[in-house]
XYZ file of C-alpha atoms in Angstrom:
729
model
C -29.068 37.299 -9.867
C -32.326 39.006 -10.725
C -34.181 35.706 -11.116
C -32.964 34.679 -7.649
C -34.248 37.912 -6.178
C -37.617 37.323 -7.812
C -37.635 33.746 -6.460
C -38.494 32.142 -9.790
C -35.475 30.786 -11.715
C -36.374 30.528 -15.363
C -34.387 29.828 -18.495
C -36.537 32.229 -20.479
C -36.054 35.030 -17.954
C -32.282 34.495 -17.977
C -32.315 34.834 -21.739
C -34.142 38.157 -21.455
C -31.667 39.265 -18.778
C -28.677 38.477 -20.995
C -30.197 40.335 -23.952
C -30.926 43.336 -21.744
C -27.370 43.557 -20.383
C -25.797 43.120 -23.828
C -28.124 45.694 -25.382
C -27.453 48.300 -22.671
C -23.655 48.167 -22.901
C -23.683 47.940 -26.682
C -25.770 51.101 -26.860
C -23.478 52.865 -24.391
C -20.375 51.965 -26.416
C -22.002 53.434 -29.517
C -23.518 56.591 -28.041
C -21.534 57.217 -24.857
C -18.183 58.850 -24.222
C -15.226 56.694 -25.197
C -13.492 57.357 -21.837
C -16.506 56.243 -19.820
C -18.658 58.007 -17.222
C -17.583 61.408 -15.822
C -16.103 59.918 -12.633
C -13.818 57.575 -14.604
C -12.842 59.789 -17.523
C -9.692 61.243 -15.946
C -8.476 57.806 -14.792
C -9.221 56.328 -18.202
C -7.352 59.101 -19.974
C -4.229 58.612 -17.811
C -4.221 54.790 -18.164
C -4.645 55.017 -21.927
C -1.268 56.782 -22.096
C 0.521 54.040 -20.109
C -1.250 50.824 -21.281
C -1.894 49.539 -24.743
C -5.191 48.018 -25.764
C -3.704 44.490 -25.561
C -2.357 45.048 -22.059
C -5.683 46.399 -20.939
C -7.476 43.327 -22.302
C -5.071 40.876 -20.631
C -5.223 42.667 -17.282
C -9.021 42.676 -17.412
C -9.240 38.974 -18.194
C -6.644 38.162 -15.529
C -8.567 40.124 -12.952
C -11.767 38.319 -13.820
C -10.001 34.954 -13.535
C -8.565 35.827 -10.120
C -11.967 37.023 -8.937
C -13.630 33.748 -9.936
C -10.957 31.677 -8.217
C -10.349 33.861 -5.176
C -11.734 31.222 -2.792
C -9.324 28.620 -4.157
C -6.351 30.938 -3.706
C -7.065 31.749 -0.037
C -8.210 28.210 0.860
C -11.940 28.853 1.155
C -13.001 26.550 -1.689
C -15.659 23.931 -1.026
C -14.438 20.303 -0.779
C -14.305 18.190 -3.925
C -16.651 15.172 -3.683
C -14.904 13.360 -6.555
C -11.442 13.532 -5.000
C -9.903 10.029 -4.815
C -13.179 8.471 -5.949
C -11.892 7.080 -9.252
C -8.571 6.062 -10.695
C -6.779 8.692 -12.761
C -7.416 6.941 -16.061
C -11.114 6.432 -15.347
C -11.589 10.048 -14.222
C -9.942 11.276 -17.432
C -12.325 9.080 -19.391
C -15.335 10.523 -17.546
C -14.022 14.032 -18.226
C -14.240 13.301 -21.949
C -17.626 11.570 -21.745
C -19.038 14.438 -19.686
C -17.846 16.956 -22.274
C -19.428 14.838 -25.009
C -22.738 14.663 -23.169
C -22.737 18.405 -22.546
C -21.853 19.148 -26.168
C -24.449 16.837 -27.683
C -27.168 17.993 -25.275
C -26.352 21.620 -26.089
C -26.786 21.017 -29.813
C -29.738 18.625 -29.601
C -32.330 21.256 -30.531
C -30.723 22.045 -33.871
C -33.013 20.458 -36.450
C -30.653 20.207 -39.438
C -28.795 16.947 -38.940
C -25.447 17.832 -40.511
C -25.357 21.120 -38.638
C -26.344 19.403 -35.380
C -23.566 16.826 -35.741
C -20.985 19.504 -36.471
C -22.181 21.758 -33.639
C -22.100 18.822 -31.205
C -18.386 18.316 -31.821
C -17.666 22.063 -31.600
C -19.481 22.354 -28.276
C -17.655 19.247 -27.070
C -14.263 20.890 -27.692
C -15.455 23.918 -25.741
C -16.609 21.815 -22.793
C -13.332 19.912 -22.753
C -11.697 23.225 -21.837
C -14.542 24.510 -19.645
C -14.830 21.276 -17.643
C -16.676 22.841 -14.716
C -19.299 24.293 -17.008
C -19.705 20.842 -18.580
C -20.327 19.352 -15.128
C -22.908 22.019 -14.392
C -24.593 21.514 -17.773
C -24.827 17.746 -17.278
C -26.050 18.155 -13.686
C -28.924 20.378 -14.740
C -29.946 18.200 -17.673
C -29.981 15.059 -15.538
C -32.302 16.796 -13.100
C -34.991 16.945 -15.818
C -34.148 13.966 -18.010
C -36.305 12.846 -20.902
C -36.015 9.806 -23.126
C -34.600 12.058 -25.853
C -31.740 13.123 -23.582
C -30.902 9.513 -22.794
C -30.953 8.427 -26.411
C -28.878 11.362 -27.648
C -26.293 10.706 -24.955
C -26.036 6.957 -25.562
C -26.381 7.021 -29.363
C -23.627 9.559 -29.924
C -21.030 6.881 -30.701
C -22.738 6.189 -34.048
C -22.793 9.817 -35.232
C -20.530 10.418 -38.267
C -17.638 12.327 -36.688
C -17.471 10.380 -33.440
C -17.884 7.066 -35.228
C -14.932 7.914 -37.485
C -12.756 8.755 -34.466
C -13.785 5.571 -32.669
C -13.001 3.340 -35.648
C -9.631 5.041 -36.097
C -8.690 4.384 -32.458
C -9.953 0.794 -32.412
C -7.430 -1.918 -33.365
C -8.183 -4.121 -36.342
C -9.935 -7.115 -34.802
C -11.957 -8.946 -37.441
C -11.925 -9.319 -41.199
C -15.687 -9.649 -41.589
C -18.219 -6.968 -40.613
C -21.250 -7.739 -38.450
C -24.323 -9.080 -40.205
C -27.913 -8.036 -39.541
C -30.327 -10.958 -39.202
C -33.953 -11.510 -38.199
C -34.953 -14.391 -35.972
C -38.520 -15.737 -36.210
C -40.672 -16.295 -33.173
C -41.121 -19.866 -31.915
C -44.377 -21.738 -32.165
C -46.830 -20.839 -29.441
C -45.418 -17.356 -28.893
C -47.844 -14.518 -28.247
C -45.928 -12.351 -30.727
C -45.517 -12.805 -34.468
C -43.028 -10.151 -35.552
C -39.411 -11.397 -35.816
C -36.620 -10.181 -33.566
C -33.758 -8.124 -34.979
C -30.210 -9.128 -34.118
C -26.610 -8.719 -35.236
C -24.274 -11.641 -35.807
C -20.584 -11.007 -35.094
C -18.510 -13.795 -36.616
C -15.000 -13.530 -38.028
C -15.482 -15.870 -40.931
C -17.723 -16.678 -43.895
C -21.283 -17.786 -43.256
C -20.471 -21.257 -44.579
C -18.048 -21.737 -41.670
C -20.954 -21.567 -39.208
C -21.735 -25.187 -40.074
C -18.672 -26.212 -38.083
C -19.790 -24.517 -34.879
C -22.071 -25.657 -32.065
C -21.125 -22.974 -29.509
C -22.948 -19.650 -29.465
C -22.635 -16.555 -27.285
C -26.039 -14.882 -26.864
C -25.529 -11.249 -25.871
C -28.196 -8.934 -24.465
C -26.740 -5.403 -24.747
C -27.487 -2.719 -22.200
C -28.835 0.757 -22.699
C -31.067 1.612 -19.778
C -33.975 -0.320 -21.364
C -34.604 2.693 -23.621
C -31.636 3.072 -25.960
C -28.616 1.483 -27.674
C -28.353 -1.525 -29.955
C -25.473 -3.937 -30.685
C -23.753 -1.367 -32.929
C -23.150 0.769 -29.831
C -21.320 -2.151 -28.170
C -19.007 -3.040 -31.045
C -15.770 -2.777 -29.077
C -16.902 -5.589 -26.816
C -18.570 -7.707 -29.508
C -15.745 -7.430 -32.044
C -13.228 -8.213 -29.330
C -15.107 -11.375 -28.354
C -15.579 -12.465 -31.958
C -11.846 -12.110 -32.608
C -10.710 -13.697 -29.350
C -13.149 -16.626 -29.215
C -13.598 -17.278 -32.955
C -17.226 -18.121 -32.179
C -20.513 -16.636 -33.427
C -21.697 -13.820 -31.162
C -25.431 -13.213 -31.491
C -26.344 -9.800 -30.065
C -30.033 -8.925 -29.840
C -31.538 -5.629 -30.930
C -34.588 -5.984 -28.715
C -37.276 -3.321 -28.796
C -36.930 -0.542 -26.266
C -39.162 1.283 -23.836
C -41.225 3.435 -23.652
C -42.632 2.280 -27.007
C -42.399 -1.350 -25.821
C -42.499 -1.420 -22.009
C -41.858 -4.332 -19.675
C -42.051 -7.275 -20.275
C -41.834 -6.987 -24.073
C -38.020 -7.004 -24.277
C -37.827 -9.917 -21.831
C -40.263 -11.965 -23.908
C -38.341 -11.116 -27.089
C -35.092 -12.482 -25.668
C -36.859 -15.556 -24.305
C -38.427 -16.237 -27.714
C -35.030 -15.919 -29.403
C -33.572 -18.503 -27.044
C -36.481 -20.868 -27.691
C -36.085 -20.486 -31.449
C -32.329 -20.976 -31.193
C -32.765 -24.246 -29.284
C -35.782 -25.588 -31.187
C -34.084 -25.014 -34.551
C -30.777 -26.331 -33.158
C -29.086 -23.162 -34.345
C -30.319 -23.260 -37.938
C -31.951 -19.856 -37.441
C -28.487 -18.238 -37.356
C -26.777 -20.479 -39.903
C -25.565 -23.447 -37.843
C -25.825 -26.914 -39.318
C -28.523 -28.066 -36.915
C -26.905 -31.463 -36.435
C -26.548 -30.954 -32.683
C -28.116 -28.884 -29.954
C -26.196 -25.598 -29.670
C -24.265 -24.856 -26.516
C -25.107 -21.339 -25.380
C -23.578 -18.873 -22.939
C -25.637 -15.765 -22.198
C -24.060 -12.368 -21.527
C -25.556 -9.050 -20.528
C -24.333 -5.657 -19.319
C -26.186 -3.059 -17.265
C -29.872 -3.217 -18.238
C -29.031 -6.116 -20.542
C -27.810 -7.996 -17.476
C -31.237 -7.542 -15.934
C -32.966 -8.919 -19.026
C -30.463 -11.772 -19.435
C -30.958 -12.869 -15.821
C -34.727 -12.591 -16.169
C -34.549 -14.692 -19.338
C -32.761 -17.503 -17.492
C -35.341 -17.300 -14.715
C -38.036 -17.639 -17.374
C -36.270 -20.687 -18.838
C -36.005 -22.391 -15.456
C -39.582 -21.466 -14.574
C -40.925 -22.801 -17.869
C -39.027 -26.059 -17.323
C -40.795 -26.483 -13.992
C -44.157 -26.009 -15.700
C -43.287 -28.353 -18.571
C -42.207 -31.048 -16.156
C -45.660 -31.058 -14.625
C -47.331 -31.486 -18.016
C -44.872 -34.158 -19.189
C -43.159 -32.077 -21.896
C -39.500 -31.967 -22.797
C -37.710 -29.197 -20.859
C -35.794 -26.378 -22.508
C -32.051 -26.855 -22.111
C -30.709 -23.972 -19.985
C -27.563 -22.059 -20.982
C -24.192 -23.382 -19.909
C -23.114 -20.116 -18.361
C -24.018 -16.510 -17.641
C -21.707 -13.469 -17.810
C -23.037 -10.322 -16.113
C -21.230 -7.005 -16.519
C -22.248 -4.284 -14.034
C -25.868 -5.573 -14.056
C -28.848 -3.695 -12.637
C -30.801 -6.389 -10.809
C -32.954 -4.441 -8.357
C -35.601 -1.979 -9.479
C -36.637 -1.211 -5.917
C -34.087 1.497 -5.208
C -33.656 1.786 -1.460
C -31.599 3.913 0.885
C -30.540 1.361 3.466
C -29.114 -2.145 3.447
C -31.094 -4.835 5.249
C -29.575 -7.260 7.740
C -29.869 -10.108 5.240
C -28.108 -8.121 2.516
C -25.278 -7.105 4.831
C -24.885 -10.721 5.940
C -24.355 -11.744 2.307
C -21.715 -9.056 1.808
C -19.965 -9.846 5.114
C -19.842 -13.589 4.493
C -16.453 -14.901 5.588
C -15.903 -16.587 2.219
C -16.155 -13.243 0.392
C -14.762 -11.021 3.140
C -11.504 -10.255 1.369
C -13.092 -9.452 -1.974
C -15.789 -7.201 -0.472
C -13.442 -5.397 1.929
C -13.389 -2.178 -0.102
C -17.177 -2.232 -0.471
C -17.573 -2.539 3.299
C -14.991 0.179 3.931
C -16.880 2.528 1.637
C -20.104 1.904 3.548
C -18.295 2.762 6.788
C -16.972 5.972 5.267
C -20.549 7.111 4.580
C -20.891 7.665 8.322
C -17.367 8.616 9.294
C -17.196 11.387 6.703
C -20.020 13.093 8.584
C -18.026 12.907 11.840
C -14.386 13.496 10.871
C -13.340 14.307 14.464
C -14.734 11.096 15.932
C -12.257 8.217 16.523
C -12.926 5.396 14.104
C -12.783 1.693 14.929
C -10.770 -0.819 12.979
C -11.706 -1.575 9.390
C -11.888 -5.285 10.221
C -15.593 -5.270 10.906
C -15.960 -9.028 10.822
C -13.820 -9.704 13.859
C -15.467 -7.208 16.186
C -18.757 -5.393 15.864
C -18.948 -1.654 16.377
C -19.670 -0.821 20.005
C -21.789 2.064 21.084
C -21.957 3.564 24.533
C -25.238 3.853 26.340
C -26.068 7.303 27.773
C -24.695 7.914 31.247
C -26.249 9.807 34.103
C -24.938 13.358 34.260
C -25.047 13.288 38.066
C -22.097 10.893 38.249
C -19.848 12.729 35.781
C -16.658 13.963 37.442
C -13.703 16.044 36.418
C -11.611 12.926 36.078
C -13.766 11.505 33.302
C -11.514 13.000 30.626
C -8.617 10.875 31.817
C -10.503 7.608 31.810
C -8.975 4.874 29.641
C -10.782 3.961 26.429
C -13.553 1.421 26.674
C -12.576 -2.151 25.907
C -14.568 -4.483 23.695
C -17.129 -6.563 25.604
C -16.022 -9.932 26.914
C -17.566 -13.251 25.911
C -19.604 -13.359 29.108
C -21.011 -9.915 28.392
C -21.820 -10.931 24.827
C -23.744 -13.927 26.116
C -25.776 -11.717 28.421
C -26.491 -9.214 25.673
C -27.486 -11.877 23.169
C -30.178 -13.381 25.456
C -33.502 -11.760 24.486
C -35.018 -11.696 27.981
C -36.623 -8.657 29.523
C -34.244 -8.704 32.476
C -31.155 -8.784 30.305
C -32.510 -6.034 28.076
C -33.137 -3.812 31.070
C -29.686 -4.579 32.439
C -28.104 -3.770 29.117
C -29.873 -0.442 28.772
C -28.981 0.576 32.298
C -25.331 -0.413 31.991
C -22.668 2.092 31.043
C -20.616 -0.575 29.287
C -20.504 -0.771 25.499
C -23.596 -2.321 23.979
C -23.013 -4.507 20.936
C -25.118 -3.780 17.878
C -26.463 -6.637 15.762
C -25.530 -4.820 12.552
C -24.551 -1.300 11.690
C -26.313 1.274 9.565
C -25.266 0.991 5.933
C -26.484 2.853 2.869
C -27.032 1.221 -0.488
C -24.430 1.848 -3.165
C -26.949 3.781 -5.258
C -27.171 6.404 -2.493
C -23.484 6.213 -1.560
C -22.492 7.088 -5.131
C -25.380 9.437 -5.897
C -22.964 11.944 -7.465
C -21.497 9.389 -9.874
C -20.367 10.874 -13.177
C -21.911 8.086 -15.290
C -25.036 6.789 -13.521
C -27.090 8.907 -11.110
C -30.297 8.227 -9.139
C -32.159 10.611 -11.456
C -31.161 8.490 -14.435
C -32.161 5.276 -12.680
C -35.516 6.760 -11.774
C -36.147 7.849 -15.354
C -35.124 4.476 -16.808
C -37.313 2.499 -14.398
C -40.346 4.706 -15.032
C -39.910 4.417 -18.795
C -39.296 0.650 -18.655
C -42.321 -0.136 -16.487
C -44.606 2.113 -18.519
C -47.583 4.271 -17.595
C -50.140 1.483 -17.229
C -48.314 -1.259 -15.304
C -48.137 -1.329 -11.524
C -45.742 -4.152 -10.651
C -44.961 -5.269 -7.138
C -41.333 -4.260 -6.750
C -40.987 -6.441 -3.664
C -41.984 -9.736 -5.349
C -41.652 -9.461 -9.158
C -38.347 -11.283 -9.659
C -38.548 -11.055 -13.450
C -38.383 -7.287 -13.059
C -35.925 -7.414 -10.140
C -33.974 -10.691 -10.433
C -32.386 -9.964 -7.067
C -35.649 -11.270 -5.538
C -35.597 -14.637 -7.338
C -36.528 -17.618 -5.133
C -33.805 -19.978 -4.005
C -35.451 -22.891 -5.798
C -34.632 -21.208 -9.127
C -31.256 -19.809 -8.089
C -30.061 -23.296 -7.174
C -30.532 -24.325 -10.827
C -28.621 -21.383 -12.306
C -25.667 -22.080 -14.589
C -22.231 -20.872 -13.609
C -22.385 -17.092 -13.333
C -19.484 -14.633 -13.608
C -19.763 -11.003 -12.501
C -17.626 -8.030 -13.555
C -18.355 -4.719 -11.825
C -16.498 -1.622 -10.682
C -16.206 -1.111 -6.943
C -17.454 2.489 -7.244
C -20.454 1.531 -9.361
C -23.838 2.603 -7.947
C -25.038 -0.902 -8.893
C -22.231 -2.781 -7.126
C -24.601 -3.891 -4.357
C -26.718 -5.705 -6.937
C -23.658 -7.714 -7.936
C -22.430 -8.698 -4.485
C -25.911 -9.448 -3.127
C -27.037 -11.523 -6.101
C -23.711 -13.361 -6.136
C -24.152 -14.049 -2.435
C -27.659 -15.390 -2.969
C -26.459 -17.628 -5.803
C -23.624 -18.925 -3.662
C -25.986 -19.560 -0.774
C -28.509 -21.408 -2.952
C -25.809 -23.563 -4.546
C -24.312 -24.392 -1.151
C -27.679 -25.357 0.293
C -28.309 -27.612 -2.698
C -24.871 -29.163 -2.256
C -25.550 -29.934 1.402
C -28.966 -31.368 0.550
C -27.553 -33.636 -2.160
C -24.806 -34.843 0.142
C -27.309 -35.655 2.856
C -29.378 -37.623 0.350
C -26.341 -39.675 -0.615
C -26.098 -38.283 -4.120
C -22.605 -36.964 -3.363
C -19.715 -38.470 -1.496
C -19.318 -37.430 2.107
C -15.770 -36.240 1.462
C -16.838 -33.901 -1.353
C -16.395 -30.208 -0.614
C -18.230 -27.210 -1.984
C -16.209 -25.248 -4.538
C -17.625 -21.767 -4.954
C -15.774 -21.101 -8.215
C -17.689 -23.900 -9.924
C -20.859 -21.833 -9.565
C -20.051 -18.138 -8.965
C -17.087 -15.949 -9.829
C -16.992 -12.246 -9.012
C -14.449 -9.610 -10.020
C -14.723 -6.130 -8.499
C -12.445 -3.583 -10.183
C -11.203 -0.891 -7.780
C -11.501 2.770 -8.606
C -13.963 2.619 -11.494
C -17.705 2.943 -11.895
C -20.321 2.046 -14.497
C -20.141 1.541 -18.249
C -16.373 1.174 -18.629
C -16.738 -1.163 -21.631
C -18.620 1.533 -23.553
C -15.729 3.965 -23.933
C -12.591 1.878 -24.274
C -11.360 4.378 -26.872
C -10.688 6.817 -24.020
C -10.276 4.124 -21.341
C -7.808 1.613 -22.819
C -7.870 -0.523 -19.666
C -11.336 -1.614 -20.729
C -9.802 -3.927 -23.343
C -8.322 -6.027 -20.543
C -11.787 -6.494 -19.067
C -13.290 -7.331 -22.460
C -10.750 -10.097 -22.907
C -11.264 -11.204 -19.306
C -14.910 -11.895 -20.153
C -13.775 -13.764 -23.264
C -11.576 -15.987 -21.090
C -14.535 -16.671 -18.805
C -16.628 -17.738 -21.791
C -13.873 -20.015 -23.058
C -13.317 -21.532 -19.605
C -17.010 -22.274 -19.076
C -17.242 -24.041 -22.429
C -14.122 -26.062 -21.634
C -15.324 -26.990 -18.142
C -18.669 -28.204 -19.393
C -17.062 -30.081 -22.273
C -14.583 -31.704 -19.882
C -17.358 -32.851 -17.581
C -19.327 -34.280 -20.488
C -16.287 -36.172 -21.813
C -15.490 -37.523 -18.343
C -19.058 -38.718 -17.874
C -19.164 -40.379 -21.314
C -15.820 -42.138 -20.870
C -16.809 -43.373 -17.429
C -20.073 -44.822 -18.704
C -18.341 -46.476 -21.667
C -15.646 -48.000 -19.451
C -18.219 -49.330 -16.998
C -20.250 -50.850 -19.840
C -17.367 -52.740 -21.465
C -15.391 -53.735 -18.354
C -16.265 -57.339 -17.324
C -14.599 -56.887 -13.966
C -16.995 -54.061 -13.263
C -19.939 -56.447 -13.721
C -18.247 -59.068 -11.560
C -17.628 -56.485 -8.878
C -21.192 -55.315 -9.073
C -22.464 -58.901 -8.878
C -20.404 -59.584 -5.780
C -21.768 -56.478 -4.071
C -25.381 -57.024 -5.090
C -27.792 -57.997 -2.378
C -31.491 -57.674 -1.814
C -32.554 -55.093 0.654
C -35.787 -54.679 2.499
C -37.692 -51.515 1.697
C -36.948 -50.019 5.090
C -33.219 -50.656 4.996
C -30.745 -47.861 4.324
C -27.968 -48.236 1.824
C -24.431 -48.477 3.043
C -23.185 -47.309 -0.345
C -25.130 -44.068 -0.658
C -22.028 -42.263 -1.832
C -22.073 -44.374 -5.000
C -24.265 -43.653 -8.012
C -27.738 -45.044 -7.520
C -28.622 -48.369 -9.175
C -32.106 -49.785 -8.884
C -33.311 -53.148 -10.129
C -36.774 -54.565 -10.543
C -38.468 -55.625 -7.329
C -41.677 -56.901 -8.854
C -42.840 -58.569 -12.039
C -45.492 -56.099 -12.969
C -47.030 -56.459 -16.396
C -47.025 -53.619 -18.833
C -49.357 -53.314 -21.753
C -48.737 -51.494 -24.984
C -50.294 -48.248 -23.767
C -47.801 -47.723 -20.995
C -50.050 -48.907 -18.166
C -48.632 -50.804 -15.226
C -51.159 -52.589 -13.027
C -53.916 -50.323 -14.334
C -52.034 -47.030 -13.757
C -50.482 -44.614 -16.268
C -46.721 -44.573 -15.986
C -45.607 -40.972 -15.474
C -42.037 -41.608 -16.602
C -43.233 -42.961 -19.961
C -44.205 -39.432 -20.936
C -41.401 -37.721 -19.119
C -38.435 -39.743 -20.329
C -38.809 -40.472 -24.013
C -36.661 -43.019 -25.794
C -36.999 -45.644 -23.043
C -37.438 -49.145 -24.443
C -38.837 -52.243 -22.841
C -41.214 -52.167 -19.939
C -42.308 -48.850 -18.483
C -41.807 -47.959 -14.885
C -43.510 -46.328 -11.981
C -43.552 -46.720 -8.238
C -44.911 -50.265 -8.482
C -42.928 -51.845 -11.296
C -40.005 -51.342 -13.620
C -38.713 -52.861 -16.847
C -35.719 -55.145 -16.516
C -33.397 -57.402 -18.505
C -31.095 -60.196 -17.546
C -27.362 -59.712 -18.016
C -24.795 -62.478 -17.806
C -21.673 -61.743 -15.772
C -18.190 -63.169 -15.933
C -18.999 -66.297 -13.896
C -22.154 -67.059 -15.794
C -24.389 -65.588 -13.148
C -27.342 -63.532 -14.151
C -28.339 -60.285 -12.504
C -31.043 -57.775 -13.012
C -30.109 -54.566 -14.745
C -32.072 -51.345 -14.761
C -32.979 -50.161 -18.251
C -33.502 -46.530 -17.300
C -32.150 -44.234 -14.623
C -33.966 -42.032 -12.214
C -35.188 -38.789 -13.707
C -34.345 -36.496 -10.818
C -33.897 -36.176 -7.098
C -37.668 -36.019 -6.711
C -37.915 -39.532 -8.157
C -35.339 -40.759 -5.641
C -37.244 -39.220 -2.753
C -40.515 -40.639 -4.047
C -39.129 -44.157 -4.291
C -37.574 -43.945 -0.847
C -40.837 -42.811 0.689
C -42.719 -45.547 -1.167
C -40.296 -48.139 0.190
C -40.603 -46.825 3.709
C -44.374 -46.696 3.544
C -44.765 -50.045 1.743
C -45.098 -52.068 4.919
C -47.582 -49.625 6.394
C -49.831 -49.661 3.339
C -49.989 -53.448 3.038
C -47.492 -53.855 0.174
C -44.391 -55.985 0.777
C -41.083 -55.516 -1.000
C -41.846 -58.148 -3.607
C -45.132 -56.587 -4.606
C -47.421 -59.040 -2.725
C -50.164 -57.492 -0.676
C -50.218 -58.531 2.954
C -53.483 -59.630 4.461
């Protein structure tokens, strides 16, 4: 209390205060009267005849306990913000993790390691009993976090005593322990030092020759802590369930290696893995490895940024006629942090992604929680229906006090606006706006006020805004000044749609009460939107059949787990439900590999059947006809086939009519004549009836080539070039 009176709370002053109080009463017990001060001596003498020393001690402690909890007994206790926030099992798990954090932070200043480890466990047992003191300890430490606090908290699972307990509670999953490896940098990298990693594979190293599938894991840790050994429950579970090599990266952490060092490390590992065809981790190298990337928390940010780097580098390589880097076949994100620009409020665009009718059912609890942020402040105000997508929240414009009567209290409740009123409100004219403001009828809002999940769950027991602030500052570093509104490698949530449309299938796993849940639902919505726009564009270009429909699950899959928050895969020893989610991710990985393999087999069998089926050639010959350059195809739903329309000559250097053929450098392995907009190599093929037709030797490289050829055909007559390559006078 004294430090509060002085107006300067200080840990050092509180220490002096405690020593002063203890010293005073210790001296009085030694030198003073054993029955106390003169006013209490008679009472003390009488009570000593009736009560034993043990009874006196128990009564004293009981009185102190009642005094501390008097407000709870009479109903004056403050409300509990964590009531009904988590499931029972998750809250029990956070109770244990909070006690561990408080115990390890209490003992962190002990320099002798063995004594510090022992004291950490002893303090943990104390804080398991004194749970409220553990909450207060953790709250104060998080207010002044340092990188040492973060690392001690997140590295505690590898300390001797806790590691022994964790291994004893973990089921036997694999026969072989993880192996530490070093992966060299690829050629052309700006860095020379190799990247450390751990290989989780339940089998001998010689068995890696039989594998072509690899799971590349980027573990989380707030960008500043944790390595694959702190994620062993997840990695061992995947290795046992999938029977595949799991390569988990031990990338260098901030603040020693700030952004974008870790991102470049992971990107270099992927380049080395693909360029060596997996030989860098022990694969045979006979085929290009098939990779699925995973990442949790901060690792999800880096994993997503790595895929953006891959797609961005492919765009650059395409312009300089180099072979692109094969992107991963899938991406698994577990409670990822994808937005470094922590904001208070949701924008209209972000709310539109969450309220999309296709994800309305899944995001219902997220939307309800955002509504509760307001309604908890006004508990006596009637609340509208939770179905916010059918009707928007009305608000009543202020009324003139001069027309208020005594009968106003009996007026019926206001009805939702009619369609005619909505049409008037939606017209952005000055007259309608004035009419709307002057009217006493409900005025429809475009959107409602909604806070971001980071602010809604600011009192989360695992991840708080103070921790996010500290991690972002440490990750960015003291010298960088990135633009948080445009740097999509730092905040993948801002990635352009042109890159999102090329993303592999992405699966999300996040708790509904996670402060980062908005990052999941918004990024999933942007991916879905980009994929849908690409689907519509391809269908309009005739690359897809008109009857094809967009299947969201082919591109994005989101699972929001009710009643839990962040980091639930990190403490499955005290949260056994986490094993179900670990194996759920394993099923996703297996399904993505199977889907891609099924598509590849279907494509190969279709091409082989079309090549060896003579009736296919006859059918194609019967359908073949010459079209003018300005004609449109009536078969645009079918795969594109293009034959030679001119007899351009090609020399040995790849020149056609004096021009360099772009596709010669872009598509290697093409034999025969090279092609460009003016000419194309061709061969004659004999059909069933002895007829000969022209057959294309190479296929179009991309949609851009299709658009270019269409525009060239349309503009051919205007530029003086006919369809057979003869210039018009």
